[in-house]
Amino acid sequence: MIRLADDLELLRGFPPFGFNVYVMGGVVVDAATRLGTRRILRQLAGRKLTAHALTHAHPDHQGATRAICERFDLPLWCGEADADAAETEGLIMARMPPHWLSRTVGPRWTGPPHPVARRLREGDEVGGFAVVETPGHTIGHISFWREHDRVLVIGDVVANMHIYLGYPTLREPERIFSLDPEQNRRSAERLASLEPRLICFGHGPPLRDPRRFARFVARFARRASGV
């Protein structure tokens, strides 16, 4: 694992930073695709874990969820509005915008559903971080914020990787996977206003440049408003 900050580690993956899974104060955050199950379980073995939480219910974040929960006897936590998708067969795909690419890869990446033990809301505490409701990419997307050292785990509100070419670059989530891009932009603006010092993404390497992050978010917010 890669240590990013106190009580925050990133599992190693393939491709590197492609589908990020974190351990945050003993809570496993996200679960990549089901194709990464063995890799994830191997790296988590022997660790003291308390729960498994999702930033959102999408195939590339939920894939190994049931395996993680069952192997380590962990409760599953999820944003309140995404919880039904996490625990209901077929609902993850049904809630995604219709597109041939998601219809092709989604069923191969999505893991089996699993009951949600805790439906997370704004301000809830998870592994020493506060839940921030950041809808748009999905209806129940959440992020995690730790104010004392200004660390942010952002899920897919913004990515730091070109998903087709693989190189690091700040990007909005692709519209073909986002339920409400305009609402997602508002969520990104809210997160940028926190002035995080470390931003940890669902896809792409962590970023320790709050000014760059703020400039990027301001730029796509201006595009959204037509300025």
Short mmCIF file of C-alpha atoms in Angstrom, two decimals:
data_model
loop_
_atom_site.label_atom_id
_atom_site.label_comp_id
_atom_site.label_asym_id
_atom_site.label_seq_id
_atom_site.Cartn_x
_atom_site.Cartn_y
_atom_site.Cartn_z
CA MET A 1 0.00 0.00 0.00
CA ILE A 2 0.98 3.62 -0.53
CA ARG A 3 0.76 5.87 2.52
CA LEU A 4 -0.75 9.23 1.57
CA ALA A 5 -1.41 10.81 4.98
CA ASP A 6 -2.07 9.80 8.57
CA ASP A 7 -4.62 6.95 8.53
CA LEU A 8 -4.98 7.09 4.74
CA GLU A 9 -3.46 4.54 2.39
CA LEU A 10 -3.96 3.65 -1.26
CA LEU A 11 -3.94 0.07 -2.46
CA ARG A 12 -1.70 -0.75 -5.39
CA GLY A 13 -3.59 -1.54 -8.56
CA PHE A 14 -3.38 -2.33 -12.25
CA PRO A 15 -3.24 -0.19 -14.20
CA PRO A 16 -1.60 2.06 -11.59
CA PHE A 17 -4.17 4.54 -10.22
CA GLY A 18 -6.78 3.18 -12.62
CA PHE A 19 -9.36 2.06 -10.04
CA ASN A 20 -8.38 3.42 -6.65
CA VAL A 21 -9.22 1.72 -3.37
CA TYR A 22 -8.31 3.40 -0.08
CA VAL A 23 -8.06 2.42 3.57
CA MET A 24 -9.17 5.44 5.59
CA GLY A 25 -8.98 5.08 9.34
CA GLY A 26 -9.73 1.36 9.09
CA VAL A 27 -12.54 1.83 6.56
CA VAL A 28 -12.07 0.39 3.07
CA VAL A 29 -13.26 3.03 0.59
CA ASP A 30 -14.48 1.75 -2.78
CA ALA A 31 -13.87 -1.63 -4.34
CA ALA A 32 -12.75 -1.17 -7.98
CA THR A 33 -14.21 -3.72 -10.42
CA ARG A 34 -14.91 -7.34 -9.62
CA LEU A 35 -11.89 -8.21 -11.80
CA GLY A 36 -9.64 -6.78 -9.08
CA THR A 37 -11.09 -8.85 -6.25
CA ARG A 38 -8.08 -11.09 -5.62
CA ARG A 39 -5.64 -8.17 -5.65
CA ILE A 40 -7.78 -6.22 -3.19
CA LEU A 41 -8.33 -9.09 -0.78
CA ARG A 42 -4.62 -9.95 -0.79
CA GLN A 43 -3.60 -6.40 0.16
CA LEU A 44 -6.24 -6.10 2.87
CA ALA A 45 -5.36 -9.40 4.53
CA GLY A 46 -4.12 -9.05 8.10
CA ARG A 47 -5.23 -5.44 8.50
CA LYS A 48 -7.51 -4.15 11.23
CA LEU A 49 -10.66 -3.09 9.36
CA THR A 50 -13.96 -1.78 10.68
CA ALA A 51 -16.20 -1.13 7.66
CA HIS A 52 -16.42 -0.81 3.90
CA ALA A 53 -17.79 2.41 2.36
CA LEU A 54 -18.59 3.42 -1.20
CA THR A 55 -18.27 6.89 -2.66
CA HIS A 56 -20.96 5.78 -5.10
CA ALA A 57 -22.61 2.73 -6.59
CA HIS A 58 -20.99 2.27 -9.99
CA PRO A 59 -19.45 -0.87 -11.52
CA ASP A 60 -15.85 0.37 -11.15
CA HIS A 61 -16.28 1.23 -7.45
CA GLN A 62 -18.57 -1.57 -6.22
CA GLY A 63 -17.13 -4.60 -8.00
CA ALA A 64 -15.41 -6.37 -5.08
CA THR A 65 -17.77 -5.05 -2.40
CA ARG A 66 -19.49 -8.30 -1.44
CA ALA A 67 -16.18 -10.17 -1.40
CA ILE A 68 -14.61 -7.55 0.90
CA CYS A 69 -17.57 -7.52 3.28
CA GLU A 70 -17.83 -11.29 3.46
CA ARG A 71 -14.09 -12.02 3.73
CA PHE A 72 -13.49 -9.53 6.55
CA ASP A 73 -16.98 -9.52 8.10
CA LEU A 74 -17.48 -5.80 7.45
CA PRO A 75 -20.68 -3.76 7.27
CA LEU A 76 -21.30 -1.89 4.02
CA TRP A 77 -21.90 1.87 4.19
CA CYS A 78 -23.12 3.95 1.26
CA GLY A 79 -24.62 7.34 0.50
CA GLU A 80 -28.31 7.28 1.32
CA ALA A 81 -29.53 7.86 -2.24
CA ASP A 82 -27.18 5.21 -3.72
CA ALA A 83 -27.86 2.53 -1.12
CA ASP A 84 -30.73 0.91 -3.02
CA ALA A 85 -28.50 0.49 -6.08
CA ALA A 86 -25.74 -1.10 -3.99
CA GLU A 87 -28.07 -3.72 -2.55
CA THR A 88 -30.46 -4.40 -5.46
CA GLU A 89 -29.55 -6.66 -8.38
CA GLY A 90 -29.43 -4.76 -11.68
CA LEU A 91 -30.14 -1.30 -10.26
CA ILE A 92 -26.58 0.02 -10.69
CA MET A 93 -26.79 -0.48 -14.44
CA ALA A 94 -30.41 0.68 -14.63
CA ARG A 95 -29.43 4.04 -13.09
CA MET A 96 -26.57 4.71 -15.52
CA PRO A 97 -27.13 6.83 -18.65
CA PRO A 98 -27.79 4.53 -21.62
CA HIS A 99 -24.68 4.09 -23.76
CA TRP A 100 -23.13 1.15 -25.59
CA LEU A 101 -19.84 1.38 -23.67
CA SER A 102 -21.40 1.18 -20.21
CA ARG A 103 -23.71 -1.59 -21.41
CA THR A 104 -20.63 -3.50 -22.62
CA VAL A 105 -18.23 -3.14 -19.67
CA GLY A 106 -20.68 -2.54 -16.83
CA PRO A 107 -22.01 -6.08 -16.47
CA ARG A 108 -18.45 -7.43 -16.54
CA TRP A 109 -17.30 -5.05 -13.80
CA THR A 110 -20.31 -4.95 -11.46
CA GLY A 111 -20.19 -7.22 -8.46
CA PRO A 112 -23.13 -8.92 -6.77
CA PRO A 113 -25.27 -6.70 -4.53
CA HIS A 114 -24.82 -6.59 -0.78
CA PRO A 115 -27.02 -5.25 2.03
CA VAL A 116 -26.21 -1.70 3.17
CA ALA A 117 -25.90 -1.49 6.95
CA ARG A 118 -25.58 2.29 7.18
CA ARG A 119 -26.96 4.92 4.81
CA LEU A 120 -24.60 7.86 5.00
CA ARG A 121 -25.68 11.49 5.11
CA GLU A 122 -24.02 14.89 5.18
CA GLY A 123 -21.78 15.27 8.23
CA ASP A 124 -21.61 11.60 9.22
CA GLU A 125 -18.21 10.45 10.45
CA VAL A 126 -16.39 7.72 8.51
CA GLY A 127 -12.86 6.71 9.45
CA GLY A 128 -12.09 10.14 10.90
CA PHE A 129 -13.50 11.95 7.85
CA ALA A 130 -16.79 13.83 7.44
CA VAL A 131 -19.25 12.84 4.73
CA VAL A 132 -19.90 15.54 2.12
CA GLU A 133 -22.88 14.92 -0.14
CA THR A 134 -21.69 15.48 -3.73
CA PRO A 135 -24.45 14.31 -6.09
CA GLY A 136 -24.35 14.55 -9.86
CA HIS A 137 -22.22 11.67 -11.08
CA THR A 138 -24.78 9.50 -9.27
CA ILE A 139 -27.74 10.64 -7.22
CA GLY A 140 -26.11 9.54 -3.97
CA HIS A 141 -22.42 10.25 -4.58
CA ILE A 142 -20.49 11.23 -1.44
CA SER A 143 -16.98 12.47 -0.71
CA PHE A 144 -14.93 12.38 2.50
CA TRP A 145 -13.29 15.45 4.08
CA ARG A 146 -10.86 15.77 6.98
CA GLU A 147 -10.56 19.39 7.95
CA HIS A 148 -7.59 19.39 10.32
CA ASP A 149 -5.12 18.44 7.57
CA ARG A 150 -7.40 19.34 4.63
CA VAL A 151 -7.47 15.89 3.02
CA LEU A 152 -10.26 15.11 0.55
CA VAL A 153 -11.32 11.75 -0.92
CA ILE A 154 -13.36 12.78 -3.91
CA GLY A 155 -14.59 9.65 -5.68
CA ASP A 156 -15.58 10.56 -9.24
CA VAL A 157 -16.61 14.20 -8.85
CA VAL A 158 -13.36 14.93 -10.72
CA ALA A 159 -10.83 12.47 -12.13
CA ASN A 160 -7.07 12.88 -12.43
CA MET A 161 -6.70 10.49 -15.35
CA HIS A 162 -7.71 10.32 -19.00
CA ILE A 163 -9.82 7.18 -18.83
CA TYR A 164 -9.12 6.15 -22.43
CA LEU A 165 -5.39 7.03 -22.69
CA GLY A 166 -4.33 6.52 -19.07
CA TYR A 167 -2.17 9.59 -18.45
CA PRO A 168 -2.71 11.94 -15.47
CA THR A 169 -4.88 14.95 -16.22
CA LEU A 170 -7.73 16.65 -14.39
CA ARG A 171 -11.03 15.88 -16.08
CA GLU A 172 -14.72 15.95 -15.46
CA PRO A 173 -16.28 12.48 -15.35
CA GLU A 174 -17.35 11.39 -18.80
CA ARG A 175 -20.91 12.41 -19.62
CA ILE A 176 -21.74 8.89 -20.75
CA PHE A 177 -21.28 7.75 -17.13
CA SER A 178 -22.66 10.79 -15.28
CA LEU A 179 -26.33 11.11 -14.43
CA ASP A 180 -26.38 14.91 -14.02
CA PRO A 181 -23.19 16.70 -15.20
CA GLU A 182 -24.44 20.14 -14.20
CA GLN A 183 -25.15 19.06 -10.65
CA ASN A 184 -21.77 17.33 -10.55
CA ARG A 185 -20.11 20.64 -11.46
CA ARG A 186 -21.84 22.31 -8.54
CA SER A 187 -20.54 19.54 -6.29
CA ALA A 188 -17.02 20.10 -7.63
CA GLU A 189 -17.27 23.81 -6.90
CA ARG A 190 -18.29 23.05 -3.35
CA LEU A 191 -15.31 20.76 -2.86
CA ALA A 192 -12.87 23.26 -4.36
CA SER A 193 -14.16 25.87 -1.91
CA LEU A 194 -12.85 23.69 0.94
CA GLU A 195 -9.29 24.40 -0.31
CA PRO A 196 -8.02 20.83 0.15
CA ARG A 197 -4.26 20.28 0.35
CA LEU A 198 -4.47 16.65 -0.76
CA ILE A 199 -7.11 15.43 -3.24
CA CYS A 200 -7.55 11.68 -3.65
CA PHE A 201 -9.47 10.58 -6.73
CA GLY A 202 -11.34 7.49 -7.79
CA HIS A 203 -9.22 7.46 -10.94
CA GLY A 204 -5.74 8.94 -11.19
CA PRO A 205 -2.91 9.78 -8.80
CA PRO A 206 -3.43 11.99 -5.75
CA LEU A 207 -2.89 15.72 -6.21
CA ARG A 208 -1.11 18.04 -3.74
CA ASP A 209 -1.79 21.25 -5.61
CA PRO A 210 -4.95 22.96 -4.35
CA ARG A 211 -4.51 25.95 -6.64
CA ARG A 212 -4.39 23.77 -9.73
CA PHE A 213 -7.49 21.93 -8.57
CA ALA A 214 -9.33 25.19 -7.89
CA ARG A 215 -8.37 26.63 -11.29
CA PHE A 216 -9.60 23.53 -13.06
CA VAL A 217 -12.94 23.52 -11.27
CA ALA A 218 -13.39 27.26 -11.88
CA ARG A 219 -12.67 26.76 -15.57
CA PHE A 220 -15.30 24.11 -16.16
CA ALA A 221 -17.77 25.99 -13.97
CA ARG A 222 -17.37 29.01 -16.28
CA ARG A 223 -17.97 26.79 -19.30
CA ALA A 224 -21.16 25.51 -17.68
CA SER A 225 -22.45 29.05 -17.18
CA GLY A 226 -21.44 30.15 -20.69
CA VAL A 227 -18.91 32.72 -19.46
#
